[in-house]
Coordinates of C-alpha atoms in Angstrom, one line a residue:
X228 CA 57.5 -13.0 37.3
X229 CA 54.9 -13.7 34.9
X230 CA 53.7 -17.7 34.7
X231 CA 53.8 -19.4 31.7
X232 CA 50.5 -20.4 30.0
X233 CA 50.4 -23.3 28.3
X234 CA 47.5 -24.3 25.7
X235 CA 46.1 -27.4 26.2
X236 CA 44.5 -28.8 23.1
X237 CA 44.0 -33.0 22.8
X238 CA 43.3 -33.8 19.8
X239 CA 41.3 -36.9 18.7
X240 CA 39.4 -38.5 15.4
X241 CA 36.0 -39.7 14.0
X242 CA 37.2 -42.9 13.0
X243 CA 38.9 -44.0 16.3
X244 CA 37.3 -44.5 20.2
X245 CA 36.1 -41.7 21.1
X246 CA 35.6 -43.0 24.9
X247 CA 39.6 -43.9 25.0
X248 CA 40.2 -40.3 23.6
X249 CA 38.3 -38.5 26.5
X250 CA 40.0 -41.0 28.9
X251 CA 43.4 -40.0 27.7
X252 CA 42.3 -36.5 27.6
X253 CA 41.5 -36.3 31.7
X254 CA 44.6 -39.0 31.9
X255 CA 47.3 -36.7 30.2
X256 CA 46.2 -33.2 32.0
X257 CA 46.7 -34.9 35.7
X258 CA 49.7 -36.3 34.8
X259 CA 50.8 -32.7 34.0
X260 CA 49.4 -31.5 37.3
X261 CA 51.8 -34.0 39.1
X262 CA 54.5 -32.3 37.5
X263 CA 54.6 -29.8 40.0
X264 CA 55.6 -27.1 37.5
X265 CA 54.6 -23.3 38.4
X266 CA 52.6 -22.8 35.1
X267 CA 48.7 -22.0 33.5
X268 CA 46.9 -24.2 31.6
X269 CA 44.6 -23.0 29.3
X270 CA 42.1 -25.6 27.6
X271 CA 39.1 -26.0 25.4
X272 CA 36.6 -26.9 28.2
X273 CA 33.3 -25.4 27.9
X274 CA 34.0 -25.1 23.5
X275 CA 32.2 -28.5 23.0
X276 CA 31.1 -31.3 25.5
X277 CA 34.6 -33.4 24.9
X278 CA 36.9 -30.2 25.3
X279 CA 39.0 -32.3 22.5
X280 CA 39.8 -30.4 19.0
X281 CA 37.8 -33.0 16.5
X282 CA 36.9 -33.0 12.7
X283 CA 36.4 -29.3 13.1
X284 CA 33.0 -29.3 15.3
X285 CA 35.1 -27.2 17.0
X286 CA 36.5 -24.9 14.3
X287 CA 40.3 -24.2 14.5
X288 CA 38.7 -20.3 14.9
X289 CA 37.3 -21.2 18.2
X290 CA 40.4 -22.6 19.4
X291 CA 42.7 -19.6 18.0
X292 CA 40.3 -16.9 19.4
X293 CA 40.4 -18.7 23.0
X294 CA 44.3 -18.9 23.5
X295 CA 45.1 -15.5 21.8
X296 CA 42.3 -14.0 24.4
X297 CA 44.3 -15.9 27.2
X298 CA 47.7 -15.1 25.7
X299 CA 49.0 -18.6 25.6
X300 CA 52.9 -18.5 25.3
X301 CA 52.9 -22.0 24.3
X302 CA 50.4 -25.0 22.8
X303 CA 50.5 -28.3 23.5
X304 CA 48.4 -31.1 20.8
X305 CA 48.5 -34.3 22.9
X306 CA 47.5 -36.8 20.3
X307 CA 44.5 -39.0 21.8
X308 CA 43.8 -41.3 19.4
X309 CA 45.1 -40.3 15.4
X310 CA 43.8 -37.0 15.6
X311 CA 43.3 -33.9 13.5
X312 CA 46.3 -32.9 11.8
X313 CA 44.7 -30.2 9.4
X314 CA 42.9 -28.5 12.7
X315 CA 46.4 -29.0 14.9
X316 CA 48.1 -27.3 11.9
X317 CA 45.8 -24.2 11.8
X318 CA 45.9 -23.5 14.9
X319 CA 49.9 -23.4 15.8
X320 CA 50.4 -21.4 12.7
X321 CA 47.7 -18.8 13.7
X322 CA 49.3 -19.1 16.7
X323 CA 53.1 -18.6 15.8
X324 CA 54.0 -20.0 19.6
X325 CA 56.4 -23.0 20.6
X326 CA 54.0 -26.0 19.8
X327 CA 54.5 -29.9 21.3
X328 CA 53.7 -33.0 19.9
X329 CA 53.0 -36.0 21.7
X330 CA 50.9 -38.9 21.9
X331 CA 50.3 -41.8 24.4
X332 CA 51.6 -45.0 22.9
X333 CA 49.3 -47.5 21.8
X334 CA 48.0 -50.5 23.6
X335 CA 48.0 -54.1 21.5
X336 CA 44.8 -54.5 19.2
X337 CA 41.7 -56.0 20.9
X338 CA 41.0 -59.6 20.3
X339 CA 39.0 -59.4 17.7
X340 CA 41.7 -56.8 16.1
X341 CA 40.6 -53.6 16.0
X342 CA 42.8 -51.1 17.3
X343 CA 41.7 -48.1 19.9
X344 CA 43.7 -45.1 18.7
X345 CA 46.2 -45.3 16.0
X346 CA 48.3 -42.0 18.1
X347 CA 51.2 -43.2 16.6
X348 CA 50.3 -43.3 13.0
X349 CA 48.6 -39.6 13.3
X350 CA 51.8 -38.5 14.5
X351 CA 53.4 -39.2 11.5
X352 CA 50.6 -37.4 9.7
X353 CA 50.5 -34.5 11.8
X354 CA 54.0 -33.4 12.1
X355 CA 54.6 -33.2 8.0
X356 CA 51.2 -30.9 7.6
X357 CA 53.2 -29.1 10.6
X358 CA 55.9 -28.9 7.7
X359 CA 53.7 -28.1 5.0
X360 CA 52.0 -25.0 7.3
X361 CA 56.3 -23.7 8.2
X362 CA 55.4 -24.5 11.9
X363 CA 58.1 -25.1 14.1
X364 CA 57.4 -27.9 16.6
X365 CA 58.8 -30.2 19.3
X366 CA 58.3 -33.5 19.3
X367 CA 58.2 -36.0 22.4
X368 CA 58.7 -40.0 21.9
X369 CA 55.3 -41.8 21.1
X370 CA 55.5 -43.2 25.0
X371 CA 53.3 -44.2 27.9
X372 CA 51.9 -41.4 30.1
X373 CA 54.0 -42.5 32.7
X374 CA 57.2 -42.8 31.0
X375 CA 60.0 -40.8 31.9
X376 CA 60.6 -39.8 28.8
X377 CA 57.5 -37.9 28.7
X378 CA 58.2 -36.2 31.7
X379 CA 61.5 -34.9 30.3
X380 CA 60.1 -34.2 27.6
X381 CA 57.6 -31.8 28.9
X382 CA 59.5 -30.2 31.4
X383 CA 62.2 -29.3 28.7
X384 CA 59.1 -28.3 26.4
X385 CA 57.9 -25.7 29.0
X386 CA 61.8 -24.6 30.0
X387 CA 62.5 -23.8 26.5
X388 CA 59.5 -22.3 25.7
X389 CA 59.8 -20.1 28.7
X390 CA 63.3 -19.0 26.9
X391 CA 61.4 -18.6 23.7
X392 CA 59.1 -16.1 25.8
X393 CA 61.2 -14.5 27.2
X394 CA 63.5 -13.2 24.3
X395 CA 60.7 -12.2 22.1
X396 CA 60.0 -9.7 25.1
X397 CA 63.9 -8.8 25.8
X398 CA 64.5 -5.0 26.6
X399 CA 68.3 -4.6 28.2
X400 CA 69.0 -1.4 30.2
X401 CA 72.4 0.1 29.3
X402 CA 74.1 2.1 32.0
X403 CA 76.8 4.2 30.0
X404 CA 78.8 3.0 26.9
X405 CA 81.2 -0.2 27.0
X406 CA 84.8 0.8 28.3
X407 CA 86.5 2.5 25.7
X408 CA 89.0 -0.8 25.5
X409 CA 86.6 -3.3 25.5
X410 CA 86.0 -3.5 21.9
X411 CA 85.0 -7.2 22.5
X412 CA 81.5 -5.8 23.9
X413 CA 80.5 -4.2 20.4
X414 CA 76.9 -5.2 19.5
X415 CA 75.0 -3.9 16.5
X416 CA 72.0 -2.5 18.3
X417 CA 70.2 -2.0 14.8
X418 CA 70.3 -5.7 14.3
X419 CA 69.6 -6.9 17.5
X420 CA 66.4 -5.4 16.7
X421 CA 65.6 -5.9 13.5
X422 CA 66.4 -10.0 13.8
X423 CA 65.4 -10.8 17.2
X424 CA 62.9 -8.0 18.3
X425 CA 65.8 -7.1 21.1
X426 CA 65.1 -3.7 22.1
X427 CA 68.3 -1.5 24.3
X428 CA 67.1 1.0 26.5
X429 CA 70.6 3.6 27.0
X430 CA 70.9 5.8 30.2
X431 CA 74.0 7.9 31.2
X432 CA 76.4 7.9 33.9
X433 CA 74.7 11.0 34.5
X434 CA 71.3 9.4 34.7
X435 CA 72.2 7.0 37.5
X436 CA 74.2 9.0 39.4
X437 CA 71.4 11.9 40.3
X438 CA 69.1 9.2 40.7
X439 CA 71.5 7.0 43.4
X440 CA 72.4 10.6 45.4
X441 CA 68.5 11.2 45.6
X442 CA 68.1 7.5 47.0
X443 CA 70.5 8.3 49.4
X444 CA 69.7 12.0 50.6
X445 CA 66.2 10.6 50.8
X446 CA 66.6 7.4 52.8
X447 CA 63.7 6.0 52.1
X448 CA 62.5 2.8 53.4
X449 CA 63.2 0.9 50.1
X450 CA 66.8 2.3 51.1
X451 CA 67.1 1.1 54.6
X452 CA 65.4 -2.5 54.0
X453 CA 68.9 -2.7 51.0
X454 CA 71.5 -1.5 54.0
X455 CA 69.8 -4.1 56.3
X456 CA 70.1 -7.0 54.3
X457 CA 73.5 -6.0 53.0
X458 CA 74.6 -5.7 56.8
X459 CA 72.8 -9.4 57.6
X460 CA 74.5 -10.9 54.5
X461 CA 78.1 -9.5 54.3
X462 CA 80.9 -8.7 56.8
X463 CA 81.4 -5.0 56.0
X464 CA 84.1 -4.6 58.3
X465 CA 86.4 -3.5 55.7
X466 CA 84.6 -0.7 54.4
X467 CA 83.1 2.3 55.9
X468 CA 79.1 3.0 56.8
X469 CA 78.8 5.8 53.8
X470 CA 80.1 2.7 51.7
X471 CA 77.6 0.7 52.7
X472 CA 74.6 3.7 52.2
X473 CA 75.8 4.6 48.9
X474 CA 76.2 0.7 47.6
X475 CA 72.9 0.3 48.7
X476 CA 71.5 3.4 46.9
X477 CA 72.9 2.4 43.4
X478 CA 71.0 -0.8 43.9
X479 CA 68.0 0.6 44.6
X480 CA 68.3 3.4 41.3
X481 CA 69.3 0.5 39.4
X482 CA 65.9 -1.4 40.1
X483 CA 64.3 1.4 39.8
X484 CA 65.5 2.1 36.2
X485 CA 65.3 -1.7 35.2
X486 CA 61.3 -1.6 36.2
X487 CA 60.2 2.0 34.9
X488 CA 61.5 1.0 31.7
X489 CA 60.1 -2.8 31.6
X490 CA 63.5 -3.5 31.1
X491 CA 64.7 -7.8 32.2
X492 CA 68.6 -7.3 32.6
X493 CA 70.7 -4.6 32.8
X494 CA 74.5 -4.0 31.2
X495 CA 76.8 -1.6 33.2
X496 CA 79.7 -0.1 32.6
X497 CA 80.9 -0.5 36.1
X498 CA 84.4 1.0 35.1
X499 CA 86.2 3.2 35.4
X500 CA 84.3 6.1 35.1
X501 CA 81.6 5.3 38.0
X502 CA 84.2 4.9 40.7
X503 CA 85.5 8.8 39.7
X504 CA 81.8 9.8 39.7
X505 CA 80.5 8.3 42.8
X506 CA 83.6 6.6 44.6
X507 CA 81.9 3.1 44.5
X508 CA 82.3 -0.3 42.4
X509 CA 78.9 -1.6 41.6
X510 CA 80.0 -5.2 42.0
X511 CA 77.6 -5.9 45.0
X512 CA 74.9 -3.9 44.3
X513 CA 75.0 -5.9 40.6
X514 CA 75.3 -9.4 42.7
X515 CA 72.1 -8.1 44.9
X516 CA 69.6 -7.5 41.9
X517 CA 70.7 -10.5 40.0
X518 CA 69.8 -12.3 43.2
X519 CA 66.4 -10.9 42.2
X520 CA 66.0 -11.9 39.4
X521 CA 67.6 -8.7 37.7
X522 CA 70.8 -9.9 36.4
X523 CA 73.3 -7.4 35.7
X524 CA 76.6 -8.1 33.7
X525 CA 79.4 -5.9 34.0
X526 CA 81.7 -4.0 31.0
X527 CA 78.4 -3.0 29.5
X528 CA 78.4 -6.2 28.2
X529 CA 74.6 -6.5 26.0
X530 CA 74.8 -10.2 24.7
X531 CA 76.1 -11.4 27.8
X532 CA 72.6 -9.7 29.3
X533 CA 70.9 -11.6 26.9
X534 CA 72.5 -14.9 27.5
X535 CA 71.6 -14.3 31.2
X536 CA 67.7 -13.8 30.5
X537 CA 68.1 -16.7 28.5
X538 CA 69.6 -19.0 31.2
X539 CA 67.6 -17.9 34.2
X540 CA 64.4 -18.7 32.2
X541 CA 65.4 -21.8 31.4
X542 CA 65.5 -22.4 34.7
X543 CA 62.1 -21.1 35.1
X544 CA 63.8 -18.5 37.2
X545 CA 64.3 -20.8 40.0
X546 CA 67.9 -20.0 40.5
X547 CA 70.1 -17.0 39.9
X548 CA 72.6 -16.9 37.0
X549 CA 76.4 -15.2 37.9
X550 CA 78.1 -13.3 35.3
X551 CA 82.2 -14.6 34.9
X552 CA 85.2 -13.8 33.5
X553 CA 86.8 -17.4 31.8
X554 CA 89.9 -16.3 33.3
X555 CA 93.0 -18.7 33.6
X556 CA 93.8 -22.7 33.5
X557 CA 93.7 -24.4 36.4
X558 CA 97.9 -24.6 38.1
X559 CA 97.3 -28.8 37.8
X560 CA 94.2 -29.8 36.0
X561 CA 94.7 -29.6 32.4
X562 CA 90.8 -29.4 32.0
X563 CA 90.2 -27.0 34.8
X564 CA 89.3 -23.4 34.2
X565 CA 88.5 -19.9 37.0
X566 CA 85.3 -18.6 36.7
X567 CA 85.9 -14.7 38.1
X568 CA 84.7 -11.2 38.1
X569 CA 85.6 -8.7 40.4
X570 CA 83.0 -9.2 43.4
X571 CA 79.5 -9.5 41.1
X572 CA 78.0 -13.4 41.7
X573 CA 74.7 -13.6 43.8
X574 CA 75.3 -13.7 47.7
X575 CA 73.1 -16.4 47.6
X576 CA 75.8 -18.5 45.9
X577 CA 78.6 -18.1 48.1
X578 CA 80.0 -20.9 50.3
X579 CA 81.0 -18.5 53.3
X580 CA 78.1 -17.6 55.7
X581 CA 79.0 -13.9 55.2
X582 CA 81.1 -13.2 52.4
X583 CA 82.9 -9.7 52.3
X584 CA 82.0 -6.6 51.1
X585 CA 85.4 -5.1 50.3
X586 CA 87.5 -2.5 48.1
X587 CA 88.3 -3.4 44.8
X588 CA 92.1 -5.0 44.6
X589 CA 93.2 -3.7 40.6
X590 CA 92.2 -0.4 40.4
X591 CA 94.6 2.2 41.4
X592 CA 91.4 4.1 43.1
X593 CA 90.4 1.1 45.4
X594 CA 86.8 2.0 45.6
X595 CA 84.2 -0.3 47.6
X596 CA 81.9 -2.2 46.8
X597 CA 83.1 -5.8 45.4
X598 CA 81.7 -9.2 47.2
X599 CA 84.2 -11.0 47.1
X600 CA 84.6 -14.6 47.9
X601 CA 83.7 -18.4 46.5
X602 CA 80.6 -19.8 45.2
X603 CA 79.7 -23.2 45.8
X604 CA 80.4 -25.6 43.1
X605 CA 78.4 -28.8 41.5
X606 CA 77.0 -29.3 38.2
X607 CA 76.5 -26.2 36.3
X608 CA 75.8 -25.2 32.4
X609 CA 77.9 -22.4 30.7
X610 CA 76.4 -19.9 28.1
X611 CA 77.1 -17.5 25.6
X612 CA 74.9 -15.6 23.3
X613 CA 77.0 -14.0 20.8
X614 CA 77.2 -12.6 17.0
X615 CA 79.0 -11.3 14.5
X616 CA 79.3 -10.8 10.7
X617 CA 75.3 -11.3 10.8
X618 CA 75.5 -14.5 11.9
X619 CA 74.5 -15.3 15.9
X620 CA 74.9 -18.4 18.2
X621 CA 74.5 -20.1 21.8
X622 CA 77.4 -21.6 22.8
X623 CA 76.2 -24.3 25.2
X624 CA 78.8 -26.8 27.7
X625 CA 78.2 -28.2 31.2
X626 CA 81.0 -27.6 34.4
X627 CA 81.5 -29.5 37.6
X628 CA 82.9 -27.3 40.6
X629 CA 86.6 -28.5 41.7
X630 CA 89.4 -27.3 44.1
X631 CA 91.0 -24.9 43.4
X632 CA 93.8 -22.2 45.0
X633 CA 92.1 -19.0 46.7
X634 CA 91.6 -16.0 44.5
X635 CA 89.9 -12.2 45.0
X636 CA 86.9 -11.5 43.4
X637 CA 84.0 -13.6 43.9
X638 CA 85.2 -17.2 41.6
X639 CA 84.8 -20.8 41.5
X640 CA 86.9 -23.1 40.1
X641 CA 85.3 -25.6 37.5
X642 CA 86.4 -28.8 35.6
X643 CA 85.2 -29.2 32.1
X644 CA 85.3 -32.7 29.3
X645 CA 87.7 -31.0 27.2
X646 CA 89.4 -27.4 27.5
X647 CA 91.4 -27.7 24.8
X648 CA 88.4 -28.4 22.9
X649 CA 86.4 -25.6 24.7
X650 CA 89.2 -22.8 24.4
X651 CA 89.5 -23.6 20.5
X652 CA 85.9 -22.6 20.0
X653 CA 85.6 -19.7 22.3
X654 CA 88.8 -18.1 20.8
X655 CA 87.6 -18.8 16.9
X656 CA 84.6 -17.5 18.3
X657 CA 82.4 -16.1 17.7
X658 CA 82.5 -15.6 21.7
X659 CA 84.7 -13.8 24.1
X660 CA 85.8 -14.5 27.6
X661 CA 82.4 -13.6 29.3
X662 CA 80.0 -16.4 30.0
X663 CA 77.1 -17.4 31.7
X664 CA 76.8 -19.3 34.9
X665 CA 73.9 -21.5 36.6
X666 CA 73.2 -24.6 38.7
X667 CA 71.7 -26.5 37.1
X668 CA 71.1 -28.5 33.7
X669 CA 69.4 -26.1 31.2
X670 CA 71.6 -27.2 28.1
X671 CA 68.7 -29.0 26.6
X672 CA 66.2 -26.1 26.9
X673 CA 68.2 -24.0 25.9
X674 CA 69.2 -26.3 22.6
X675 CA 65.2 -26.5 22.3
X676 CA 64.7 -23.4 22.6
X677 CA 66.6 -22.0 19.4
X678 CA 64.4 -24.2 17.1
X679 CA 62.1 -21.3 17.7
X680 CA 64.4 -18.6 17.7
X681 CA 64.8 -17.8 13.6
X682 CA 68.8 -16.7 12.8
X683 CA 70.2 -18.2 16.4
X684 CA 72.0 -21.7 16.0
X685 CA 73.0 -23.4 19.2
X686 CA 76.6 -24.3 19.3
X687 CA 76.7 -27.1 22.1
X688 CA 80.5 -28.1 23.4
X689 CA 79.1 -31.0 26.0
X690 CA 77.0 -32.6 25.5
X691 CA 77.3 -32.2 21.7
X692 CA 74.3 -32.6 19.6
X693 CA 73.5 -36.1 18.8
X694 CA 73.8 -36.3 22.7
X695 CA 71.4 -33.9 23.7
X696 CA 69.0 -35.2 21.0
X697 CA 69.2 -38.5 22.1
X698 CA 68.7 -37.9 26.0
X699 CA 65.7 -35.9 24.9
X700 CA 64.5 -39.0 23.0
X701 CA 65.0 -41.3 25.9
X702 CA 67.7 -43.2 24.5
X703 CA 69.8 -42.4 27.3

């Protein structure tokens, strides 16, 4: 996965210390290095003797010509003292990436009354020439470097703007058309494209099928390193060693595809016409490259691949998504809901210490190939990218894992603040019943995130919106 870069550009003025600039300068960019976070800063060392963007000694130009060159995905104006606004404004609109504001709050006026910065004050003046230049920003609570609110702040900055990068480059692999019956997984390609930049790349049936048998007549080492690990994962008992082989070679044609064609997710069909064709579900071999970082979603389902690039990076890709049916109410918790497919969630998810690799339990064929079993539970976020009637949103709400009574499939049972409430909107839509599963809390990011995605609105269930704006603030 490619790191984020980040553009680092303090920002200072004439009229303030320039000494207290410089210091918080050095100050802010090792508090960022404590972060921990697995990004690239880019800054304007060696562009004047400061490295600070000032009055325009260093002309916005400069500045522009360095983070293009170095492909910045993101810029970040940390306010030292008042500074710069018209330079700060130039810049992030040649720029056109997620841009930060922030400065260090201000220490109380010397004794004989002068004051050393001003940060908040240039604040103010910076983010309405932001306004006047149509340049979306983020904005961080004038605090102290080492206020937690900062750190949030940040961190939720570089989440959402790794979201932000990662849609503008979106490319979704279709396997095969949606299930004739499935008219809830029409997407308007055409749009897709022309509003977010969302290219689909279509295969056939036909495509992945010649591919998969020359994996397998080949077995290759690629091949055999897939068996192994399905064989140290999963109890594949149940299902015979041809299974196994075959299960195995779909994942590898599938990776294959999804990196010739630069694609980030893929959307399969998965049924019913791929168990006639090749006698397999895809359910594990789906599970297995979303593991990787691949997510696949099933039913040829496009927005719900795009929800799952969405949600992964907003995890930084530090933990797999799963793909889930919302399925049916909890038989005793009125808020309680079962998170299902067929046999698709990462391996890595699953409470039992080898889940099984078994034949599918609806369809009259009973092909192999599902992993079934539970997924460990905890806090979680729930997502879905969806559109219709030109219009698109992100339908945002947080879970908590509960008991719940055994089920095939691969599931987990989850508790939520209001079903009611959460069933009203997904059935008014514009959503259906797939969503978007991760542990951890990338609501926020996410919310961030489509302040720099023109035509998506984020629809947050819980928190709502005054909640998540105020967390980011720090007033909770």
């Amino acid at each position: 996965m490619k790191k984020l870069k980040l553009g680092y550009a303090p920002t200072r003025r004439f009229v303030f210390s320039e000494e207290d600039a410089f210091k918080y300068k050095v100050m802010i960019r090792e508090k960022l290095d404590s972060f921990g976070m697995d990004i690239d800063i880019v800054d304007l060392e060696g562009l004047n003797e400061e490295g600070l963007l000032y009055n325009d000694n260093i002309g916005a130009d400069k500045i522009i010509e360095r983070f293009q060159r170095e492909k910045v995905d993101a810029v970040f104006f940390p306010h030292c003292n008042f500074g710069t606004e018209d330079t700060v404004a130039r810049v992030a609109k040649a720029l056109g990436k997620p841009t930060l504001l922030w400065g260090p709050r201000d220490e109380a006026p010397l004794e004989d009354g002068m004051r050393l910065r001003d940060t908040q004050c240039g604040l103010f003046a910076t983010g309405k020439i932001l306004r006047r230049f149509n340049v979306p920003f983020t904005y961080v609570t004038n605090s102290r470097v080492n206020d937690p609110v900062f750190e949030r702040g940040f961190k939720n900055f570089i989440s959402a703007a790794n979201v932000v990068s990662k849609f503008r480059t979106l490319r979704i692999l279709q396997i095969a058309p949606r299930p004739a019956s499935f008219w809830t997984m029409m997407v308007n390609e055409g749009e897709l494209l022309e509003r977010f930049g969302i290219e689909v790349y279509p295969i056939t049936l036909i495509d992945i099928q010649r591919t998969t048998e020359r994996i397998e007549k080949q077995n290759g080492s690629e091949l055999q390193e897939a068996i192994i690990y399905i064989r140290a994962m999963l109890d594949v008992s149940e299902v015979t060693e041809a299974a196994v082989k075959r299960v195995a070679a779909l994942k590898v044609a599938m990776k294959k595809y999804a990196i010739d064609t630069g694609s980030s997710a893929i959307a399969i069909q998965c049924w019913s016409s791929l168990q006639d064709a090749m006698g397999i579900m895809p359910c594990l071999a789906n599970a297995l490259l979303t593991d990787e970082q691949i997510p696949v979603t099933c039913e040829t389902d496009i927005h719900g691949a795009i929800t799952s690039v969405m949600v992964q990076a907003a995890a930084m890709n530090q933990a797999p998504t799963f793909f889930a049916d919302l399925t049916v109410r909890h038989p005793e918790n009125p808020n309680g809901e079962l998170l299902f497919h067929c046999g698709n969630f990462p391996v890595s998810l699953s409470v039992e210490d080898k889940p099984k690799l078994r034949h599918h339990f609806l369809f009259d064929d009973h092909a192999p190939g599902t992993h079934e079993g539970e997924i460990r539970g905890g806090d979680m976020t729930l997502a879905r990218f969806d559109g219709d009637h030109g219009e698109y949103s992100l339908f945002l709400g947080k879970a908590r894992g509960i008991q719940g009574p055994y089920t095939r499939g691969s599931y987990v049972w989850v508790e939520v603040n209001d079903w009611p409430l959460w069933e009203e909107k997904l059935v008014k839509g514009p959503y259906v019943h797939h969503s978007v599963g991760i542990h951890a809390n990338v609501i926020p990011s996410l919310y961030e995130a489509c302040n720099y995605i023109p035509g998506l609105t984020p629809d947050p269930v819980d928190p709502t919106e005054a909640e998540i704006r105020a967390w980011l603030r720090g007033s909770v």
